[in-house]
Tab-separated table of C-alpha atoms in Angstrom:
chain	number	residue	atom	x	y	z
A	1	MET	CA	36.359	14.821	23.311
A	2	ILE	CA	37.279	13.319	26.672
A	3	GLN	CA	38.745	9.872	26.190
A	4	ARG	CA	36.926	7.035	27.996
A	5	PRO	CA	39.347	4.118	27.446
A	6	GLU	CA	37.814	1.674	29.947
A	7	TYR	CA	34.417	1.816	28.255
A	8	LEU	CA	35.851	2.023	24.737
A	9	ASN	CA	37.929	-1.103	25.311
A	10	LYS	CA	34.802	-2.988	26.342
A	11	LEU	CA	33.104	-2.120	23.056
A	12	VAL	CA	36.222	-3.011	21.085
A	13	GLY	CA	36.385	-6.342	22.889
A	14	PHE	CA	32.856	-7.226	21.771
A	15	LYS	CA	33.243	-5.960	18.186
A	16	ASP	CA	31.541	-8.290	15.688
A	17	ALA	CA	30.406	-10.655	18.454
A	18	PRO	CA	26.915	-11.989	17.582
A	19	ILE	CA	25.269	-10.182	20.504
A	20	ILE	CA	23.647	-6.774	20.945
A	21	LYS	CA	25.786	-4.247	22.812
A	22	ILE	CA	23.746	-1.989	25.142
A	23	VAL	CA	25.343	1.004	26.898
A	24	THR	CA	23.193	2.224	29.800
A	25	GLY	CA	23.555	5.126	32.213
A	26	VAL	CA	22.141	8.411	33.415
A	27	ARG	CA	21.379	11.157	30.903
A	28	ARG	CA	24.491	13.113	29.790
A	29	CYS	CA	27.031	10.702	31.284
A	30	GLY	CA	28.778	10.365	27.904
A	31	LYS	CA	27.044	7.495	26.110
A	32	SER	CA	26.719	9.325	22.771
A	33	THR	CA	30.315	10.516	22.942
A	34	LEU	CA	31.424	6.937	23.613
A	35	PHE	CA	29.729	5.920	20.380
A	36	GLU	CA	31.588	8.731	18.578
A	37	LEU	CA	34.885	7.455	19.975
A	38	TYR	CA	34.041	3.924	18.919
A	39	ARG	CA	33.018	4.983	15.419
A	40	ASP	CA	36.353	6.800	15.103
A	41	HIS	CA	38.036	3.557	16.171
A	42	LEU	CA	36.149	1.624	13.500
A	43	LEU	CA	37.081	4.137	10.798
A	44	GLY	CA	40.695	3.993	11.925
A	45	SER	CA	40.710	0.207	11.658
A	46	GLY	CA	39.548	0.093	8.044
A	47	VAL	CA	35.745	0.277	8.301
A	48	GLU	CA	34.302	2.568	5.616
A	49	PRO	CA	31.866	5.402	6.520
A	50	ARG	CA	29.087	3.818	4.435
A	51	GLN	CA	29.204	0.740	6.697
A	52	ILE	CA	28.161	2.805	9.725
A	53	HIS	CA	24.487	3.675	10.320
A	54	SER	CA	23.685	6.000	13.250
A	55	VAL	CA	20.424	7.358	14.660
A	56	ASN	CA	20.166	9.541	17.783
A	57	PHE	CA	16.546	9.701	18.903
A	58	GLU	CA	17.141	12.902	20.870
A	59	ASP	CA	17.744	14.590	17.496
A	60	ALA	CA	14.486	15.965	16.049
A	61	ARG	CA	15.705	15.110	12.548
A	62	TYR	CA	14.934	11.471	13.309
A	63	ALA	CA	11.414	12.040	14.672
A	64	GLY	CA	10.025	10.202	11.668
A	65	LEU	CA	11.800	7.011	12.757
A	66	LEU	CA	10.104	6.691	16.165
A	67	ASP	CA	7.882	3.929	14.781
A	68	TRP	CA	9.699	0.594	15.017
A	69	GLN	CA	8.550	-0.619	11.597
A	70	THR	CA	9.596	2.633	9.909
A	71	LEU	CA	12.960	2.463	11.696
A	72	HIS	CA	13.442	-1.133	10.612
A	73	ASP	CA	12.622	-0.421	6.988
A	74	HIS	CA	14.906	2.650	6.944
A	75	LEU	CA	17.880	0.733	8.300
A	76	ARG	CA	17.218	-2.388	6.262
A	77	GLY	CA	17.053	-0.301	3.084
A	78	ASN	CA	20.501	1.185	3.759
A	79	LEU	CA	22.377	-2.017	4.659
A	80	LEU	CA	25.302	-3.036	2.451
A	81	PRO	CA	24.786	-6.663	1.399
A	82	GLU	CA	28.473	-7.220	0.630
A	83	ALA	CA	29.991	-5.740	3.833
A	84	ARG	CA	29.726	-5.651	7.604
A	85	ASN	CA	27.174	-3.077	8.848
A	86	TYR	CA	27.509	-1.287	12.188
A	87	ILE	CA	24.236	0.133	13.552
A	88	PHE	CA	24.207	2.688	16.404
A	89	LEU	CA	20.857	3.610	17.962
A	90	ASP	CA	21.056	6.287	20.670
A	91	GLU	CA	18.335	6.533	23.384
A	92	ILE	CA	16.481	3.684	21.734
A	93	GLN	CA	13.915	3.484	24.552
A	94	LYS	CA	12.106	6.396	22.851
A	95	VAL	CA	10.953	3.942	20.143
A	96	PRO	CA	8.010	1.805	21.352
A	97	ASP	CA	8.617	-1.897	20.663
A	98	PHE	CA	12.118	-1.138	19.406
A	99	GLN	CA	13.106	-4.721	20.147
A	100	LYS	CA	11.085	-5.922	17.161
A	101	ALA	CA	13.227	-3.863	14.783
A	102	VAL	CA	16.470	-4.844	16.520
A	103	ASP	CA	15.582	-8.535	16.609
A	104	SER	CA	14.834	-8.573	12.894
A	105	LEU	CA	18.008	-6.695	11.964
A	106	CYS	CA	20.110	-9.100	14.006
A	107	LEU	CA	18.945	-11.988	11.829
A	108	ASP	CA	21.399	-10.630	9.250
A	109	LYS	CA	24.871	-12.050	10.008
A	110	ASN	CA	26.474	-8.930	8.538
A	111	VAL	CA	24.894	-6.640	11.149
A	112	ASP	CA	26.509	-5.528	14.427
A	113	VAL	CA	24.083	-3.572	16.676
A	114	TYR	CA	24.887	-1.050	19.428
A	115	LEU	CA	22.246	0.665	21.599
A	116	THR	CA	22.175	3.250	24.373
A	117	GLY	CA	19.440	4.007	26.857
A	118	SER	CA	18.680	5.997	30.013
A	119	ASN	CA	15.785	3.981	31.369
A	120	ALA	CA	16.207	0.492	32.783
A	121	TYR	CA	12.445	-0.097	32.996
A	122	LEU	CA	11.947	0.182	29.265
A	123	PHE	CA	14.942	-2.032	28.583
A	124	SER	CA	13.884	-4.714	31.037
A	125	GLY	CA	10.579	-5.238	29.244
A	126	ALA	CA	12.218	-5.434	25.836
A	127	ILE	CA	15.052	-7.654	26.990
A	128	ALA	CA	12.655	-10.008	28.733
A	129	THR	CA	10.915	-10.654	25.424
A	130	LEU	CA	12.872	-10.823	22.189
A	131	LEU	CA	16.375	-9.834	23.276
A	132	SER	CA	16.771	-12.150	26.268
A	133	GLY	CA	20.126	-13.932	26.326
A	134	ARG	CA	21.453	-12.118	23.245
A	135	TYR	CA	22.905	-8.914	24.627
A	136	ILE	CA	25.705	-7.554	26.785
A	137	GLU	CA	25.129	-4.506	28.998
A	138	ILE	CA	27.877	-1.944	29.583
A	139	ARG	CA	26.889	0.267	32.512
A	140	MET	CA	28.301	3.747	32.156
A	141	LEU	CA	28.823	6.422	34.815
A	142	PRO	CA	29.922	10.070	34.515
A	143	LEU	CA	33.648	10.819	34.682
A	144	SER	CA	35.803	9.018	37.212
A	145	PHE	CA	38.261	11.165	39.134
A	146	ARG	CA	41.067	9.869	36.924
A	147	GLU	CA	39.132	10.789	33.761
A	148	TYR	CA	38.316	14.192	35.237
A	149	LEU	CA	42.014	14.853	35.881
A	150	SER	CA	42.701	14.472	32.159
A	151	THR	CA	40.676	17.669	31.600
A	152	ARG	CA	42.603	19.745	34.170
A	153	ASP	CA	45.466	22.151	33.637
A	154	ASP	CA	46.885	21.194	37.064
A	155	PRO	CA	46.317	17.421	37.374
A	156	ALA	CA	49.165	17.033	39.864
A	157	ASN	CA	47.317	19.023	42.530
A	158	LEU	CA	45.056	16.176	43.596
A	159	PRO	CA	43.353	17.820	46.625
A	160	ALA	CA	42.379	20.952	44.662
A	161	ALA	CA	41.162	18.888	41.708
A	162	PHE	CA	39.139	16.650	44.007
A	163	ARG	CA	37.393	19.623	45.627
A	164	ASP	CA	36.361	20.870	42.192
A	165	TYR	CA	35.332	17.362	41.120
A	166	LEU	CA	32.948	17.069	44.059
A	167	ARG	CA	31.484	20.545	43.724
A	168	ASP	CA	31.393	21.101	39.962
A	169	SER	CA	30.189	17.577	39.077
A	170	SER	CA	31.554	14.639	37.140
A	171	PHE	CA	29.350	15.177	34.086
A	172	PRO	CA	31.613	15.432	31.010
A	173	PHE	CA	29.891	18.478	29.502
A	174	VAL	CA	30.911	20.614	32.490
A	175	SER	CA	34.573	19.636	32.195
A	176	VAL	CA	34.684	20.210	28.439
A	177	ASN	CA	33.263	23.741	28.643
A	178	ARG	CA	35.234	24.981	31.682
A	179	TRP	CA	32.442	27.254	32.850
A	180	ASN	CA	32.405	29.495	35.908
A	181	ARG	CA	30.509	28.469	39.010
A	182	GLY	CA	27.284	30.241	38.058
A	183	GLN	CA	27.210	28.620	34.632
A	184	ILE	CA	27.851	25.204	36.156
A	185	LEU	CA	24.957	25.588	38.593
A	186	ASN	CA	22.649	26.675	35.774
A	187	TYR	CA	23.623	23.604	33.756
A	188	LEU	CA	23.178	21.244	36.719
A	189	ASP	CA	19.781	22.758	37.539
A	190	SER	CA	18.712	22.183	33.941
A	191	LEU	CA	20.128	18.659	33.938
A	192	TYR	CA	18.375	17.855	37.219
A	193	ALA	CA	15.071	19.029	35.741
A	194	SER	CA	15.632	16.913	32.634
A	195	ILE	CA	16.473	13.793	34.603
A	196	ILE	CA	13.891	14.091	37.377
A	197	LEU	CA	11.010	15.843	35.652
A	198	LYS	CA	11.387	14.093	32.317
A	199	ASP	CA	13.086	10.713	32.610
A	200	VAL	CA	11.882	9.697	36.077
A	201	VAL	CA	8.379	11.183	35.839
A	202	GLU	CA	7.826	9.590	32.429
A	203	CYS	CA	9.378	6.327	33.590
A	204	VAL	CA	6.358	5.360	35.717
A	205	LYS	CA	3.923	8.186	34.861
A	206	ILE	CA	4.346	9.982	38.196
A	207	ARG	CA	1.503	12.468	38.724
A	208	ASP	CA	3.012	14.530	41.534
A	209	PRO	CA	6.494	15.838	40.611
A	210	LEU	CA	6.668	17.982	43.775
A	211	ARG	CA	6.298	14.910	45.950
A	212	LEU	CA	8.994	13.186	43.901
A	213	GLU	CA	11.339	16.134	44.463
A	214	ARG	CA	10.722	15.953	48.222
A	215	ILE	CA	11.754	12.287	48.150
A	216	VAL	CA	14.829	13.059	46.045
A	217	LYS	CA	15.949	15.719	48.517
A	218	PHE	CA	15.554	13.275	51.403
A	219	LEU	CA	17.582	10.577	49.634
A	220	PHE	CA	20.289	12.994	48.444
A	221	ASN	CA	20.576	14.275	52.011
A	222	ASN	CA	20.933	10.750	53.397
A	223	ILE	CA	23.528	9.166	51.120
A	224	GLY	CA	25.490	6.544	53.004
A	225	ASN	CA	22.864	6.166	55.734
A	226	GLU	CA	20.723	3.075	56.184
A	227	THR	CA	17.380	3.976	54.670
A	228	SER	CA	14.041	2.208	54.792
A	229	LEU	CA	10.669	3.083	53.322
A	230	ASN	CA	9.474	3.754	56.871
A	231	ASN	CA	12.174	6.419	57.310
A	232	ILE	CA	10.937	8.333	54.291
A	233	VAL	CA	7.222	7.868	55.015
A	234	ASN	CA	7.657	9.116	58.587
A	235	THR	CA	9.754	12.097	57.490
A	236	MET	CA	7.123	13.140	54.974
A	237	LYS	CA	4.371	12.647	57.534
A	238	ALA	CA	6.215	15.001	59.889
A	239	ASP	CA	6.135	17.573	57.069
A	240	LYS	CA	2.377	17.009	56.714
A	241	GLN	CA	2.764	15.074	53.467
A	242	THR	CA	1.439	11.579	53.062
A	243	ILE	CA	2.545	8.772	50.756
A	244	SER	CA	1.875	5.049	50.829
A	245	HIS	CA	4.681	2.508	51.048
A	246	ALA	CA	3.603	1.152	47.661
A	247	ASP	CA	3.802	4.534	45.913
A	248	LEU	CA	7.109	5.300	47.599
A	249	GLY	CA	8.494	2.010	46.340
A	250	VAL	CA	7.480	2.970	42.802
A	251	TYR	CA	9.220	6.363	43.104
A	252	LEU	CA	12.390	4.822	44.527
A	253	ASN	CA	12.568	2.135	41.850
A	254	ALA	CA	12.096	4.794	39.159
A	255	LEU	CA	15.063	6.789	40.493
A	256	ILE	CA	17.160	3.620	40.380
A	257	ALA	CA	15.878	2.678	36.922
A	258	CYS	CA	16.919	6.088	35.561
A	259	TYR	CA	20.387	5.720	37.126
A	260	VAL	CA	19.985	8.646	39.535
A	261	LEU	CA	20.457	6.487	42.644
A	262	TYR	CA	22.424	3.301	43.196
A	263	PRO	CA	21.533	0.949	46.054
A	264	ALA	CA	24.047	-0.907	48.222
A	265	HIS	CA	22.269	-3.760	49.968
A	266	ARG	CA	23.519	-5.186	53.242
A	267	TYR	CA	25.370	-8.505	53.264
A	268	ASN	CA	25.837	-10.647	56.372
A	269	VAL	CA	29.500	-11.690	56.207
A	270	LYS	CA	29.218	-14.390	58.874
A	271	GLY	CA	25.947	-15.846	57.606
A	272	LYS	CA	26.924	-15.276	53.950
A	273	GLN	CA	23.484	-14.014	52.988
A	274	LEU	CA	22.022	-10.886	51.463
A	275	LEU	CA	19.809	-8.898	53.832
A	276	LYS	CA	16.656	-7.348	52.381
A	277	THR	CA	16.200	-4.466	54.830
A	278	ASN	CA	17.709	-0.984	55.146
A	279	ALA	CA	19.852	-0.532	52.051
A	280	LYS	CA	22.114	2.468	51.597
A	281	TYR	CA	21.733	4.719	48.564
A	282	TYR	CA	24.340	6.702	46.658
A	283	VAL	CA	23.855	9.475	44.113
A	284	VAL	CA	25.236	9.225	40.578
A	285	ASP	CA	27.046	12.576	40.835
A	286	PRO	CA	28.017	14.632	43.906
A	287	GLY	CA	27.790	17.918	41.970
A	288	LEU	CA	24.139	17.228	41.151
A	289	ARG	CA	23.521	16.719	44.863
A	290	TYR	CA	25.357	19.920	45.727
A	291	ALA	CA	23.321	21.891	43.180
A	292	LEU	CA	20.089	20.672	44.777
A	293	LEU	CA	20.979	20.834	48.474
A	294	GLY	CA	23.898	23.242	48.740
A	295	GLU	CA	26.853	22.549	51.016
A	296	ILE	CA	26.023	20.547	54.150
A	297	ALA	CA	28.417	20.870	57.094
A	298	GLY	CA	29.919	17.655	58.394
A	299	ASP	CA	28.917	15.585	55.356
A	300	ASP	CA	32.384	15.092	53.839
A	301	GLY	CA	32.652	11.494	55.046
A	302	HIS	CA	29.483	10.323	53.322
A	303	ILE	CA	30.396	12.131	50.098
A	304	LEU	CA	33.797	10.418	50.105
A	305	GLU	CA	32.058	7.109	50.712
A	306	ASN	CA	29.786	7.854	47.734
A	307	ILE	CA	32.820	8.419	45.480
A	308	VAL	CA	34.458	5.144	46.556
A	309	TYR	CA	31.229	3.242	45.958
A	310	LEU	CA	30.910	4.572	42.396
A	311	GLU	CA	34.568	3.828	41.682
A	312	LEU	CA	34.107	0.221	42.755
A	313	LEU	CA	31.184	-0.030	40.329
A	314	ARG	CA	33.391	1.410	37.571
A	315	ARG	CA	35.911	-1.331	38.306
A	316	ASP	CA	33.177	-3.927	37.711
A	317	TYR	CA	32.716	-4.990	41.322
A	318	LYS	CA	29.394	-5.991	42.814
A	319	VAL	CA	29.204	-3.852	45.938
A	320	TYR	CA	27.361	-4.417	49.209
A	321	VAL	CA	27.442	-3.072	52.748
A	322	ALA	CA	29.227	-5.669	54.893
A	323	LYS	CA	27.376	-6.571	58.105
A	324	VAL	CA	29.646	-8.228	60.703
A	325	GLY	CA	27.576	-9.028	63.772
A	326	SER	CA	26.558	-5.657	65.195
A	327	ALA	CA	29.370	-3.889	63.328
A	328	GLU	CA	29.454	-2.750	59.725
A	329	VAL	CA	32.164	-2.316	57.096
A	330	ASP	CA	31.368	0.269	54.448
A	331	PHE	CA	31.732	-2.063	51.475
A	332	ILE	CA	32.264	-5.652	50.511
A	333	ALA	CA	33.318	-5.759	46.860
A	334	VAL	CA	33.145	-8.949	44.784
A	335	ARG	CA	34.581	-9.537	41.314
A	336	ASP	CA	35.556	-12.734	39.500
A	337	GLY	CA	35.202	-14.783	42.678
A	338	LYS	CA	37.506	-12.421	44.590
A	339	THR	CA	36.300	-10.552	47.709
A	340	GLU	CA	37.691	-7.328	49.186
A	341	TYR	CA	36.589	-5.164	52.118
A	342	TYR	CA	36.720	-1.355	52.197
A	343	GLN	CA	36.377	1.069	55.071
A	344	VAL	CA	36.246	4.784	54.146
A	345	SER	CA	37.050	7.660	56.504
A	346	GLN	CA	37.906	11.320	55.989
A	347	SER	CA	40.832	11.078	58.423
A	348	VAL	CA	42.185	8.644	61.011
A	349	LEU	CA	44.977	10.809	62.426
A	350	ASP	CA	43.166	10.713	65.770
A	351	PRO	CA	44.095	7.341	67.366
A	352	ARG	CA	40.545	6.887	68.636
A	353	THR	CA	39.144	7.346	65.138
A	354	LEU	CA	41.680	4.901	63.738
A	355	GLU	CA	40.706	2.307	66.339
A	356	ARG	CA	37.005	2.795	65.592
A	357	GLU	CA	37.478	2.410	61.823
A	358	LEU	CA	39.691	-0.674	62.128
A	359	ALA	CA	37.437	-2.525	64.565
A	360	PRO	CA	34.827	-3.753	61.999
A	361	LEU	CA	37.583	-4.900	59.618
A	362	ASN	CA	39.336	-6.767	62.424
A	363	ALA	CA	36.047	-8.497	63.251
A	364	ILE	CA	36.071	-10.251	59.871
A	365	ALA	CA	37.664	-13.659	60.305
A	366	ASP	CA	38.440	-14.514	56.673
A	367	HIS	CA	41.711	-13.732	54.877
A	368	ASN	CA	40.422	-11.589	52.032
A	369	GLN	CA	42.110	-8.239	51.411
A	370	LYS	CA	41.007	-5.342	53.602
A	371	PHE	CA	41.521	-1.654	52.874
A	372	LEU	CA	41.178	1.554	54.864
A	373	LEU	CA	40.847	4.532	52.488
A	374	THR	CA	41.324	8.052	53.884
A	375	MET	CA	42.336	11.542	52.796
A	376	ASP	CA	45.444	11.210	54.993
A	377	TYR	CA	48.736	10.774	53.160
A	378	SER	CA	49.711	7.630	54.972
A	379	LEU	CA	50.798	4.311	53.515
A	380	SER	CA	50.732	1.736	56.273
A	381	SER	CA	49.400	-1.640	57.365
A	382	HIS	CA	47.416	-2.454	60.508
A	383	ASN	CA	47.380	-6.172	61.237
A	384	GLY	CA	47.167	-6.851	57.490
A	385	ILE	CA	44.695	-4.039	56.805
A	386	GLN	CA	46.175	-1.771	54.106
A	387	GLN	CA	45.727	1.956	54.682
A	388	ARG	CA	45.796	3.976	51.442
A	389	ASN	CA	45.304	7.579	50.431
A	390	VAL	CA	41.935	7.595	48.710
A	391	LEU	CA	42.929	10.073	45.975
A	392	GLU	CA	45.890	7.932	44.941
A	393	TRP	CA	43.640	4.869	45.045
A	394	LEU	CA	41.094	6.611	42.805
A	395	ILE	CA	43.699	7.322	40.120
A	396	GLY	CA	45.089	3.808	40.321
A	397	GLN	CA	48.358	4.367	42.168
């Protein structure tokens, strides 16, 4: 199994805390494997196997437990009254009204509950009722570049590894199996169908999957660009397809709820306010995008921007697009009251490109840290702006 220490440490940190631990993320990002790693940790720290109760609702053997009352009675009947019980429920959103079972089980002080799910819509309804205020969410993504390197035979060759990471995907199952390119594309095609045609379509009962796929292709093709509902509506109209703004909003929110797309809203640095128009969207995995669209010439900059955005999320930042007057910085990242600014560029070896990329950062008057991340191997400072190689930044150097 690929080790996921950042996520594992979060679970360990909340062990036995009287709150429900919920791990969320796109299908096949590694949530079930994380639970395996954590159960191994528990067993290694003295917990006995009979104290652990696990149900994966993607396993047909547990089809009889899809009723919340039946699930509750099954788990309650197997609890050890004299010991701590650790309950793991994988893809719990498949159980209607699951929160009723979880809420009842949590009344027992000897019960520690862990859940995973791939659908934020279903969780939001449950959490808003019985679970509100009594849970912690751990948002999981596919492999980071640093985690991906741990699966490579040649981790020191960062540029070659990064090319494969972008093309072959960051989903753990691909890295574990070490398939050839054809096998990888077959897997990604199947995964795309599972996520889009199953999770997203079922999420809001979408009746026209072909229209959804047209929207997905548009959004995947426009990562890192300001996007509005009007952009998409007009593009579809030009292709002789019609969709209302309301329906489009439903489709877009479903893609976000199933962790396929992540929005970066625009933030006015000078006015210190969040802007509601023209967000940018980033895809959960560049390999999934490549499998759907193929290679697009001249798109390296936006893909690199996508990777930096996801890495900032992994590092627990809240991430926005920084609007500075008429200029824009790729990201403003906020964590624990600390603010940082990031500009991302494929290369700034051309002096004119360097000047263009630095200008928005120089327009920010505050004294928060500012970074320029590029593929160039240059470690320098420009009027306090730190230029870093993005691959070294991704692996924490």
